[in-house]
mmCIF file of C-alpha atoms and ligand atoms in Angstrom:
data_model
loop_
_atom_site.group_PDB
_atom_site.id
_atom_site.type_symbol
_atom_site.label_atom_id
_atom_site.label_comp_id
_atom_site.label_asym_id
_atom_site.label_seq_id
_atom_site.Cartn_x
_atom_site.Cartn_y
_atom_site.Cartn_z
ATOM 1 C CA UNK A 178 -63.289 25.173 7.893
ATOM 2 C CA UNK A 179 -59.596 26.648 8.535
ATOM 3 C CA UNK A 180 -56.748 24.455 9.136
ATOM 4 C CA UNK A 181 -56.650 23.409 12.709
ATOM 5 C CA UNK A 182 -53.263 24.824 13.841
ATOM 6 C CA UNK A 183 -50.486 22.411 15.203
ATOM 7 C CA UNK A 184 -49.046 22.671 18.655
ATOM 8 C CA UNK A 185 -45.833 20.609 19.740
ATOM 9 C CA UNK A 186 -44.607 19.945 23.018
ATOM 10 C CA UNK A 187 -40.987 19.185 23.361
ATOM 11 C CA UNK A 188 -39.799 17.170 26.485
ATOM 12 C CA UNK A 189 -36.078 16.248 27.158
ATOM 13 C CA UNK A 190 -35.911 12.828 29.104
ATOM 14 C CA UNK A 191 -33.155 11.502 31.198
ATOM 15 C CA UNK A 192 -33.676 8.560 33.715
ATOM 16 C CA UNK A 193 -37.035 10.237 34.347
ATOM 17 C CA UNK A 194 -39.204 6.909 34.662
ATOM 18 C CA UNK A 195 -40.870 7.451 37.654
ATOM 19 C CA UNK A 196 -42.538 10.409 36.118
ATOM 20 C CA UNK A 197 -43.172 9.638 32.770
ATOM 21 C CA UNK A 198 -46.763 7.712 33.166
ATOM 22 C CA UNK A 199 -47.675 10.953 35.146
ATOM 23 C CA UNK A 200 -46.606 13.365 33.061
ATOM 24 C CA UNK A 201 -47.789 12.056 29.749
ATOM 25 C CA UNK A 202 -51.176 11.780 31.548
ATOM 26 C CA UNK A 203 -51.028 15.725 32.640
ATOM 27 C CA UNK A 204 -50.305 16.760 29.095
ATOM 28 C CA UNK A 205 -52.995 14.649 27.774
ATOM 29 C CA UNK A 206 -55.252 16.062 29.981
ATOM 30 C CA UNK A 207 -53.854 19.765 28.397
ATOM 31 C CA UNK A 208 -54.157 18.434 24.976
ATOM 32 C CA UNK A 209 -58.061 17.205 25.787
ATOM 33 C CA UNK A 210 -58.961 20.896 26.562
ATOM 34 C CA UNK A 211 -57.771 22.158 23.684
ATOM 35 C CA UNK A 212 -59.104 20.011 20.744
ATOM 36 C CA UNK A 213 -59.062 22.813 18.350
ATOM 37 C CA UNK A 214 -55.689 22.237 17.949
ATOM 38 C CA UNK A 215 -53.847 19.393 16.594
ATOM 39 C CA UNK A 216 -50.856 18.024 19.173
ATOM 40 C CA UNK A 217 -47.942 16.837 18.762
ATOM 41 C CA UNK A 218 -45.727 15.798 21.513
ATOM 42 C CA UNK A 219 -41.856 14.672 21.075
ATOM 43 C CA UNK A 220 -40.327 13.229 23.808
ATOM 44 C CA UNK A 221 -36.358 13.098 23.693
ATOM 45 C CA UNK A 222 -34.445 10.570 25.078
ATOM 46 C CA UNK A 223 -31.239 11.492 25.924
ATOM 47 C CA UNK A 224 -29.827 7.601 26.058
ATOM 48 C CA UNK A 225 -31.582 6.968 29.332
ATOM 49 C CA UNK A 226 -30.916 3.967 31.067
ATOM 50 C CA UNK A 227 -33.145 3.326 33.998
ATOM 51 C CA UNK A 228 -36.034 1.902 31.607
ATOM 52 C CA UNK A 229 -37.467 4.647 30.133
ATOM 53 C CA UNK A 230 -36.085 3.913 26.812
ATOM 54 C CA UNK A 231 -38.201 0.863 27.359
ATOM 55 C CA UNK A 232 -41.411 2.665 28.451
ATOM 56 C CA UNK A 233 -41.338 5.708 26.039
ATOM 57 C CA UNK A 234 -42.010 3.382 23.076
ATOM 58 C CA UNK A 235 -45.057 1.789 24.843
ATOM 59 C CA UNK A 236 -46.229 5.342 25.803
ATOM 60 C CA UNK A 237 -46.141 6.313 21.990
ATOM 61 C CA UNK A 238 -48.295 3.133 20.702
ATOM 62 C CA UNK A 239 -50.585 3.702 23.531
ATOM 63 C CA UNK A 240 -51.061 7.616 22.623
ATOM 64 C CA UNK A 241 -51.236 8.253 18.788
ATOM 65 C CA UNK A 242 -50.163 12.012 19.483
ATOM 66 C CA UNK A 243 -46.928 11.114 20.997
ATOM 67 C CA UNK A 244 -43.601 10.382 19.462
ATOM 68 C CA UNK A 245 -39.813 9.721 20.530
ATOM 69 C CA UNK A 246 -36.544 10.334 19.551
ATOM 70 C CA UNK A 247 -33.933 8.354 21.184
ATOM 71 C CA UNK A 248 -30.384 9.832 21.210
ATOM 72 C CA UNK A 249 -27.141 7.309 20.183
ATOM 73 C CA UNK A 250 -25.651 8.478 23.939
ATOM 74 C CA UNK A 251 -26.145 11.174 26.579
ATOM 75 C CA UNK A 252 -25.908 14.693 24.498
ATOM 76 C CA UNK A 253 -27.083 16.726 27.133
ATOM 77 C CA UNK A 254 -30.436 19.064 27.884
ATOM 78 C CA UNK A 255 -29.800 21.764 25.621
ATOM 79 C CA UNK A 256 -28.736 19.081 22.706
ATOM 80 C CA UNK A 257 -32.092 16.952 23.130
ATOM 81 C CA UNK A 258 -33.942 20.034 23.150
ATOM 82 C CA UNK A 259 -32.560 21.011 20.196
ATOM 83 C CA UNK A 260 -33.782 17.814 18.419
ATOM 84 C CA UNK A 261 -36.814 17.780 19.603
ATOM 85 C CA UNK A 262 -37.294 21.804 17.843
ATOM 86 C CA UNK A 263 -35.915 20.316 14.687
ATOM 87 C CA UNK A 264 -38.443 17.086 14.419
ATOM 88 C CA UNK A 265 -41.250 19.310 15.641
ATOM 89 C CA UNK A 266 -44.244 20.361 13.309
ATOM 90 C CA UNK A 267 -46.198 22.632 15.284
ATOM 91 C CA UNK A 268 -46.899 26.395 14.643
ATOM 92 C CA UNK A 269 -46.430 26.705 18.187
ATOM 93 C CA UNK A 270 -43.771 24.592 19.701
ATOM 94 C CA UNK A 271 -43.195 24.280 23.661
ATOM 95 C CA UNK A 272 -40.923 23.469 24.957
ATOM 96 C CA UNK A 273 -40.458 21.753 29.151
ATOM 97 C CA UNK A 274 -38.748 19.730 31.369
ATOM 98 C CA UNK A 275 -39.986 16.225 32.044
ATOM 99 C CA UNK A 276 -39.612 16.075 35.815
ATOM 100 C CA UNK A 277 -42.693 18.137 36.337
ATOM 101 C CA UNK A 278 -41.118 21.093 37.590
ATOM 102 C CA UNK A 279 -42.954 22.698 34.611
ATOM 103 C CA UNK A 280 -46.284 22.495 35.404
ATOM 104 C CA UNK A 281 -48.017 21.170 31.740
ATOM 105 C CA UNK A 282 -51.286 23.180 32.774
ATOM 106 C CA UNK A 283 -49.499 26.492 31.829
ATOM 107 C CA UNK A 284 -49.850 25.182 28.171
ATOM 108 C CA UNK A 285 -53.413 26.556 27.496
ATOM 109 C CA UNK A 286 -52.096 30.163 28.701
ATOM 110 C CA UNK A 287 -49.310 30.446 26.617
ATOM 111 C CA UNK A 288 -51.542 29.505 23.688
ATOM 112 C CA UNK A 289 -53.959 31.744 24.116
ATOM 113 C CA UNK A 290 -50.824 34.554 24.330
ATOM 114 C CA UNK A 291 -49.266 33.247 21.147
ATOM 115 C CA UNK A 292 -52.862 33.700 19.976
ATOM 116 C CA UNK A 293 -53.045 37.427 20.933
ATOM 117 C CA UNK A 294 -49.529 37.446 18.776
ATOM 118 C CA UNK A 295 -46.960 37.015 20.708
ATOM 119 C CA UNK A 296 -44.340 35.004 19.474
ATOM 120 C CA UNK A 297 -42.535 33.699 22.472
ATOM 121 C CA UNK A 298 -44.296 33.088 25.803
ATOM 122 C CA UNK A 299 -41.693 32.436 28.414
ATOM 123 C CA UNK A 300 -42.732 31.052 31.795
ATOM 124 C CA UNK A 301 -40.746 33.066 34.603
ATOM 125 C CA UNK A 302 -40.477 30.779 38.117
ATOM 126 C CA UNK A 303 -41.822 33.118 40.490
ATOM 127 C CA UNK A 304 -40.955 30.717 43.435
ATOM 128 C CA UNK A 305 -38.907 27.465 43.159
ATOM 129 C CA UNK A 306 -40.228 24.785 45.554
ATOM 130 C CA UNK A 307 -37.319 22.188 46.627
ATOM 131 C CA UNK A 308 -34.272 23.123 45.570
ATOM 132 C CA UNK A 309 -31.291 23.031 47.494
ATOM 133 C CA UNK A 310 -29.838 26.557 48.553
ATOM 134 C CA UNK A 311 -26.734 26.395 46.517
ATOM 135 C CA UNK A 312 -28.763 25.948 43.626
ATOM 136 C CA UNK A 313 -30.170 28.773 44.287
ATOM 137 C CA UNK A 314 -27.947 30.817 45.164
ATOM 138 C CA UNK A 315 -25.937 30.068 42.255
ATOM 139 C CA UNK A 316 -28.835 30.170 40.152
ATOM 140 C CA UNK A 317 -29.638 33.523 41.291
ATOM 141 C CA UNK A 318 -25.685 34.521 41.227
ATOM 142 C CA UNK A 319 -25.736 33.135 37.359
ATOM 143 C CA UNK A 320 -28.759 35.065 35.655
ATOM 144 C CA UNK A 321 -27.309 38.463 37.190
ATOM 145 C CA UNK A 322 -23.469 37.797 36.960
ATOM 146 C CA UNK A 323 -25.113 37.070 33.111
ATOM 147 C CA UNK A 324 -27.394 40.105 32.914
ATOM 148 C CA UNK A 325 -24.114 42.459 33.197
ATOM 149 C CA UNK A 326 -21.892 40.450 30.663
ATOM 150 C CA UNK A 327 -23.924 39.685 28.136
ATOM 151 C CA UNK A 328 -24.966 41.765 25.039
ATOM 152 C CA UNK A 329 -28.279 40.126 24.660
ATOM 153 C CA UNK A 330 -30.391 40.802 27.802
ATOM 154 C CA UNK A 331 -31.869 37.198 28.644
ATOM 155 C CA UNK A 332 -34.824 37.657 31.313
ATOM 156 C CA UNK A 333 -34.086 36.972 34.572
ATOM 157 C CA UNK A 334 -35.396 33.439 36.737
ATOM 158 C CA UNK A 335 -36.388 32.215 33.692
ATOM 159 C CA UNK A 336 -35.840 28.094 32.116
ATOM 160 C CA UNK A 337 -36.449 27.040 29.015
ATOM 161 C CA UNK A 338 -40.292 26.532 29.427
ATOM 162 C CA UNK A 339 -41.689 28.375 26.788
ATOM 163 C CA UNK A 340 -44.283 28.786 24.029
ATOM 164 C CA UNK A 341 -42.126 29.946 20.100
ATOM 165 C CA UNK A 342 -43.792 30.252 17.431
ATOM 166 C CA UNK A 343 -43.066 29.235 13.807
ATOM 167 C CA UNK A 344 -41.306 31.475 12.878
ATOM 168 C CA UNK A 345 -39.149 31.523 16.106
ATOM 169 C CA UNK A 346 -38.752 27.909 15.515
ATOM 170 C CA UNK A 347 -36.861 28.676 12.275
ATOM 171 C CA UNK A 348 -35.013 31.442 13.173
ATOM 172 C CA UNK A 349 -33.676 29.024 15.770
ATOM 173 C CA UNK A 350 -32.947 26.263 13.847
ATOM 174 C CA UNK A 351 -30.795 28.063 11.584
ATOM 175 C CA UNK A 352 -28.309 28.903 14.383
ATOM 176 C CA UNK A 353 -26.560 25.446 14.749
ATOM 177 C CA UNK A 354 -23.410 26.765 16.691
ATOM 178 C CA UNK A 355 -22.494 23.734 18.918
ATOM 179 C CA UNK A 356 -22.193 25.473 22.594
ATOM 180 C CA UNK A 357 -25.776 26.207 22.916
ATOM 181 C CA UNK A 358 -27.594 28.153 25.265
ATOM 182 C CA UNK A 359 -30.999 28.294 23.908
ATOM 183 C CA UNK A 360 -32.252 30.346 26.757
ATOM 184 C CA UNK A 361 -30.106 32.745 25.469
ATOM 185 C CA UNK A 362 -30.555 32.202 21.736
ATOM 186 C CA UNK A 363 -34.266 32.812 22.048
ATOM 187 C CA UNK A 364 -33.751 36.178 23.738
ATOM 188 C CA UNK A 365 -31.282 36.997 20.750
ATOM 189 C CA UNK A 366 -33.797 35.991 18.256
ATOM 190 C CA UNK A 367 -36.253 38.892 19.013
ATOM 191 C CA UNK A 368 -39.785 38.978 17.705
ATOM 192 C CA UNK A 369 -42.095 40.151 20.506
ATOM 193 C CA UNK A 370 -41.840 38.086 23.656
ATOM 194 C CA UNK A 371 -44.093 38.207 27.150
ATOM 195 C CA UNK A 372 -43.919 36.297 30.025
ATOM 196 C CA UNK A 373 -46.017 34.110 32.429
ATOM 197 C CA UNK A 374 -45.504 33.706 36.107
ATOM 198 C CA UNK A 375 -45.523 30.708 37.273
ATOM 199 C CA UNK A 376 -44.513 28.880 40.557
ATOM 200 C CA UNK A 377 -41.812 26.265 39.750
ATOM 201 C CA UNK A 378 -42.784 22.818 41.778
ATOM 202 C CA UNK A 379 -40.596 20.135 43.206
ATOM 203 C CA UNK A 380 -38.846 17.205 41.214
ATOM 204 C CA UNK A 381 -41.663 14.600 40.796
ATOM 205 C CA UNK A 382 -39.712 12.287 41.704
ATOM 206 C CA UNK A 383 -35.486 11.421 41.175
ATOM 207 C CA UNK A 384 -32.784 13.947 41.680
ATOM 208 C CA UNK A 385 -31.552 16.242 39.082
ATOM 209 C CA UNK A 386 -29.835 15.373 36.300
ATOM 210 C CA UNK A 387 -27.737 18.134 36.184
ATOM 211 C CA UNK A 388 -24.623 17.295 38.036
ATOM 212 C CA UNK A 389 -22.155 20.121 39.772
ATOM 213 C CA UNK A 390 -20.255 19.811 36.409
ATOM 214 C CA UNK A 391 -22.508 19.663 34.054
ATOM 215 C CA UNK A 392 -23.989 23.149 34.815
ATOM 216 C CA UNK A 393 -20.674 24.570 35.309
ATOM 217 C CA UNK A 394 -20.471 24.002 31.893
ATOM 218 C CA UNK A 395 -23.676 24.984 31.115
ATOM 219 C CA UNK A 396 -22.882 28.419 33.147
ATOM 220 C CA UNK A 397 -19.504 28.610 30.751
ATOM 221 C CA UNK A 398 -21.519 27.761 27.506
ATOM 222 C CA UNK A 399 -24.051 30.609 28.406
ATOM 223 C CA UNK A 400 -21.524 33.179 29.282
ATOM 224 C CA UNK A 401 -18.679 32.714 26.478
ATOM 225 C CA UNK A 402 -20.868 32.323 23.837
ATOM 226 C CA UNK A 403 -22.818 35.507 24.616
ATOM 227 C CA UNK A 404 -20.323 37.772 26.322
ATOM 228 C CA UNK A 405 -16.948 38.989 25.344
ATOM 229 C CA UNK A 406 -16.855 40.726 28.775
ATOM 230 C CA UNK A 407 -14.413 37.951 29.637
ATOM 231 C CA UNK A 408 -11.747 38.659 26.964
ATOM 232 C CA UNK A 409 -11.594 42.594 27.274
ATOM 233 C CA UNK A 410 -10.887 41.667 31.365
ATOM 234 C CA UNK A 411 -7.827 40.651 29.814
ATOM 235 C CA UNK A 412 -6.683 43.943 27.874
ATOM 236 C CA UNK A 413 -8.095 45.739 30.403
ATOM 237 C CA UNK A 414 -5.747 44.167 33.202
ATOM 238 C CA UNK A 415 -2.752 44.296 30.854
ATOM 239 C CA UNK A 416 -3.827 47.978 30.868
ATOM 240 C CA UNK A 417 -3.420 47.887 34.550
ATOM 241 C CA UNK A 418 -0.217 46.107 34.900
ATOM 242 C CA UNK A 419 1.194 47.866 31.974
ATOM 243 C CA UNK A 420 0.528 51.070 33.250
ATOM 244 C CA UNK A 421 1.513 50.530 37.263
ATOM 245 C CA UNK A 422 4.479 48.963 35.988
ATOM 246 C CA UNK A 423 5.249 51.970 34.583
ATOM 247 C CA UNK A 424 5.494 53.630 38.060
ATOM 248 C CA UNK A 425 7.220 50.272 39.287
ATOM 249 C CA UNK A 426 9.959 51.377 36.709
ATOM 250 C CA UNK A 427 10.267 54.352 37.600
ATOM 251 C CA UNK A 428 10.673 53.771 41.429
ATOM 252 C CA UNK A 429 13.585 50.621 40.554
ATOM 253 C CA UNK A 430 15.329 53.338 38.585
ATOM 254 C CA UNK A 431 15.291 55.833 41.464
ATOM 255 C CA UNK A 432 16.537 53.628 43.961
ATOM 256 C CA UNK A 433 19.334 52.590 41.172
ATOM 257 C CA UNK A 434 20.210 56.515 40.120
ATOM 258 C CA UNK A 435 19.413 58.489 43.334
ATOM 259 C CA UNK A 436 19.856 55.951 46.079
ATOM 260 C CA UNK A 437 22.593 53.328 45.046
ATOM 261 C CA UNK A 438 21.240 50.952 47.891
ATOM 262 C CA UNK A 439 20.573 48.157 45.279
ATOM 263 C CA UNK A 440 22.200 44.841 44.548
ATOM 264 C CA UNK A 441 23.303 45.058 41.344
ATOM 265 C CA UNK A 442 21.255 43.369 38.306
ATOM 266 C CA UNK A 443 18.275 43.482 40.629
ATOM 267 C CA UNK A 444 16.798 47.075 38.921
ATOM 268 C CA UNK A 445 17.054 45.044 35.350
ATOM 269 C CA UNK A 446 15.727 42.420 35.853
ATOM 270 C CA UNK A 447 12.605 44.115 37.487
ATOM 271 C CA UNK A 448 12.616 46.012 35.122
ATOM 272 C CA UNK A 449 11.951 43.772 32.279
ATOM 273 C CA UNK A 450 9.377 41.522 34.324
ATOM 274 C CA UNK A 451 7.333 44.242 34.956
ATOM 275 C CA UNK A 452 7.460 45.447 31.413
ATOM 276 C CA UNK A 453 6.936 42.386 29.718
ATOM 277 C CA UNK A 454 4.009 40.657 32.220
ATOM 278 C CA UNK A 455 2.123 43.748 30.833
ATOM 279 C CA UNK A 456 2.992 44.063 27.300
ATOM 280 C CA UNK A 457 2.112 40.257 27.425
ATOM 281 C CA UNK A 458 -1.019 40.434 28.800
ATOM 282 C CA UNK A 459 -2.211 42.905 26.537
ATOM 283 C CA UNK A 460 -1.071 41.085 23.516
ATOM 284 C CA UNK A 461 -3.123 38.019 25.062
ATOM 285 C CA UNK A 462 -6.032 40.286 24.819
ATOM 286 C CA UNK A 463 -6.154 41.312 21.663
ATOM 287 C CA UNK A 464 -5.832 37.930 20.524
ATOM 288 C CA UNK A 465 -8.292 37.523 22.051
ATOM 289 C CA UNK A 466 -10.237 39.817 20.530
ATOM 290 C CA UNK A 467 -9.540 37.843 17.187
ATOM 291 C CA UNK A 468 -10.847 35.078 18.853
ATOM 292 C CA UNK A 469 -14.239 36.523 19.763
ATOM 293 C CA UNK A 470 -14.364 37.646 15.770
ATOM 294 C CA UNK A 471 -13.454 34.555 14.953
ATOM 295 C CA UNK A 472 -15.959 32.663 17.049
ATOM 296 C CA UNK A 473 -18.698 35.162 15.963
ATOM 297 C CA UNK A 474 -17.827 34.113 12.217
ATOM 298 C CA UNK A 475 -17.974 30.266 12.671
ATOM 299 C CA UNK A 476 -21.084 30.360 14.736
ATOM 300 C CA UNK A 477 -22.558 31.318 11.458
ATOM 301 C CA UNK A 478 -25.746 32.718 12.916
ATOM 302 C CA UNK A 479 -28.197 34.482 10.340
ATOM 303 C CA UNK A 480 -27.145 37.951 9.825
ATOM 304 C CA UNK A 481 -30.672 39.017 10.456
ATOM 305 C CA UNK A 482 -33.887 37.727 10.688
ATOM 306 C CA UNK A 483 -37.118 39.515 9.462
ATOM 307 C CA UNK A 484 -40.736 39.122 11.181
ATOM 308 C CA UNK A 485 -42.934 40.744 9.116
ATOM 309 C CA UNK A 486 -42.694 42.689 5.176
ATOM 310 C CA UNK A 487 -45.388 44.689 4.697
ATOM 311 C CA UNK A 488 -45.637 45.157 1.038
ATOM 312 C CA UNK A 489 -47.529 44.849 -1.984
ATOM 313 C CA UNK A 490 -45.242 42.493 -4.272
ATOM 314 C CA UNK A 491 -44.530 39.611 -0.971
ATOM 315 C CA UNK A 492 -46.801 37.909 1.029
ATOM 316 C CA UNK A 493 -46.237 38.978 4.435
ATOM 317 C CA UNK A 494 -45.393 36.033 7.040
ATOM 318 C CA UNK A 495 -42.168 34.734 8.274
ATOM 319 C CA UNK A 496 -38.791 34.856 6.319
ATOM 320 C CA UNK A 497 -39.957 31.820 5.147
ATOM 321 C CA UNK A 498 -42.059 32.638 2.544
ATOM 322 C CA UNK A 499 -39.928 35.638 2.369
ATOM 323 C CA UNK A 500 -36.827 32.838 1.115
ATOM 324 C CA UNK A 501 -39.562 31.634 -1.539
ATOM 325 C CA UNK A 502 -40.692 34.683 -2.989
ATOM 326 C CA UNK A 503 -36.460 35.673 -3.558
ATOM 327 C CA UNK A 504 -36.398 31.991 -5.508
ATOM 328 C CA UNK A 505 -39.549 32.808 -7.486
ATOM 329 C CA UNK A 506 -38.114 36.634 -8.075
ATOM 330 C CA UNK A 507 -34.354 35.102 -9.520
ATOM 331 C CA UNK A 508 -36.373 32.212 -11.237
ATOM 332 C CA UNK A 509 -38.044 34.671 -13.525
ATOM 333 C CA UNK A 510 -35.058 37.139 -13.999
ATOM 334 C CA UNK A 511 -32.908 34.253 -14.845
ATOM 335 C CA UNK A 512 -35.534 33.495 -17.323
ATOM 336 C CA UNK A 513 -35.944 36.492 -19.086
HETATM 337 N N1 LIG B 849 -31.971 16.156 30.929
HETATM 338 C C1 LIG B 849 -31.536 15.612 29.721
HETATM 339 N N2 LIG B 849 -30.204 15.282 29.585
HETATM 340 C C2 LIG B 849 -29.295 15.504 30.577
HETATM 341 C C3 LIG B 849 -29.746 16.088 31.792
HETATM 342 C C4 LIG B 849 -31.090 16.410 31.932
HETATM 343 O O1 LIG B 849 -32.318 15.412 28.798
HETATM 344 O O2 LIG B 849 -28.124 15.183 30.395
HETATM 345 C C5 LIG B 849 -33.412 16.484 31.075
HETATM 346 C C6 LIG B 849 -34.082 15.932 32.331
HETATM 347 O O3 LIG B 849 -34.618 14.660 32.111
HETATM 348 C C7 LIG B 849 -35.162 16.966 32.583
HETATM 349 C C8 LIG B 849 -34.550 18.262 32.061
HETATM 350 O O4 LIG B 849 -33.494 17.875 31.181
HETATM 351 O O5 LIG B 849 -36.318 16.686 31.831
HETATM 352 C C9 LIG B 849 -34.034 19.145 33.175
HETATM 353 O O6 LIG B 849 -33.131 18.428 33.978
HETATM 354 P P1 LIG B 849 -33.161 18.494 35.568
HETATM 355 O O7 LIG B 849 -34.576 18.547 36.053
HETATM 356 O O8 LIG B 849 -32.341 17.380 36.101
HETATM 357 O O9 LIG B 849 -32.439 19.870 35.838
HETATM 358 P P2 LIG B 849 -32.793 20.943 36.990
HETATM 359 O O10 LIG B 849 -34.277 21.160 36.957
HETATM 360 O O11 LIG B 849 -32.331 20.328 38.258
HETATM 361 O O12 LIG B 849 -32.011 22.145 36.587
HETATM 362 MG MG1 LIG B 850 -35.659 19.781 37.079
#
């Protein structure tokens, strides 16, 4: 018989006890359709405190499948996710929300993609039921203010419910840089991706745990860390000023040479404002632009990542195996 593969779900969990019992029961529902599979499902919690740190544990004695990792304090979405990636064993890993606004009954499609090959199923929200109209607006504003900016095109309407495969998983958790916007980090990865439509349902139950400021800084997080459009603003405006100072320059000394109708010390002094609010801003952007180096060096993401070697002398999986097979090669060369 082959090995039964391993799927893990990864929920994020914040003051979401009113839907808990509900939503473990719709993924165990999922999990009973497919019993081909072996499950997994982690469950962070992100230092909740309206009793779900008290119900999670109970949750995971009554269903042997489950487990949860409870965070020291609030890190945030993006953090727990994170965790719950790194814990997970599955070949396939999914990841959702755990107020039910990702339907858990998407799970058996996305499977049966990843089994066709893909390696990263992402679930685009093809309407959003009951959210306010700022959110969406901004929402909206957001994933096409960051379509322009950003290098790395992330797809648009789209969370982080998704299907990754192994070696997605790994590729991901070698990029620990601390501002994450995983969204964003899964688009960088590459590998072949597809997407599901879906419609995105209400809140079970609660509010949202995202508060005005915490996705303002979830906005910043995605578009500094994967858009330098913001820095080169800078030069460019320097640019700007620089340049129509030039004419400003020009017109002071006109009035001072040709005209004589100014008070004296006035021409100078203009002068050297307008020459210097340019020069500086363009000096602000370019170090700025050793900034953007610098942050792309201490983010220390892999320089690469393979999918696939087709070749005689390596077996041909992830980079994985790919790592191994280098040891085994410098093993034996060291050796001989
Ligand atoms: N969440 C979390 N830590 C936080 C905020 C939210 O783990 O600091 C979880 C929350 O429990 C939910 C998911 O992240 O499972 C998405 O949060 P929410 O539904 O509040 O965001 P929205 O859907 O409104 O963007
Ligand atoms: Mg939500």
């Amino acid at each position: 018989m082959p090995l039964q593969k391993i799927i893990s779900v990864v929920i994020p969990v914040y003051n979401e006890i009113g839907t808990l019992p509900v939503l473990t029961e719709r993924v165990a529902q999922v999990i009973a359709q497919l019993p081909q599979f072996q499950w997994e499902v982690v469950y962070v919690n992100d230092n909740s405190s309206d009793g779900s740190e008290k119900l999670l544990p109970q949750l995971a004695e009554k269903y042997p499948w489950l487990s949860v990792i409870h965070f020291s304090r609030n890190f945030g979405h993006q953090i727990a996710i994170t965790a719950g990636i790194d814990y997970a064993q599955g070949d396939a890993v999914v990841v959702m929300d755990g107020d039910l606004q990702d339907p858990p009954e998407l799970i058996p499609e996305m499977v049966e993609l990843w089994q066709e090959g893909f390696d990263v199923v992402y679930a685009t929200r093809q309407q959003r039921e009951g959210e306010s109209l700022f959110k969406l607006l901004t929402a909206s504003l957001f994933y096409r203010l960051f379509r322009k900016m950003s290098e790395v095109k992330i797809p648009l309407d789209t969370g982080d419910f998704r299907l990754m495969s192994r070696p997605v998983v790994n590729a991901l958790s070698q990029m620990r840089e601390k501002s994450r916007f995983i969204r964003g980090m899964v688009s960088w990865v590459g590998f072949s991706q597809t997407s599901l439509l879906y419609e995105r349902d209400k809140r079970y139950e609660g509010e949202t745990k995202y508060t005005l400021f915490k996705m303002m800084r979830f906005a910043m997080d995605g578009l500094l860390s994967f858009s330098k459009v913001p820095l080169q603003w800078i030069t460019t405006l320097g640019f700007i000023i620089s340049a129509s100072s030039f004419i400003g320059i020009l017109l002071v000394l006109y009035q001072t040479m040709v005209l004589h109708d100014t008070i004296r010390g006035w021409s100078s002094l203009m002068v050297v404002v307008l020459f210097l609010g340019g020069v500086q801003l363009i000096c602000v952007g370019m170090v700025g632009e050793y900034v953007a180096r610098i942050f792309d060096e201490v983010r220390q993401r892999p320089l690469y990542l393979i999918q696939r070697i087709d070749s005689r002398r390596m077996s041909n999986t992830a980079s994985e195996s790919l790592s191994e097979e280098i040891q085994l090669y410098d093993h034996s060369y060291s050796e001989s």
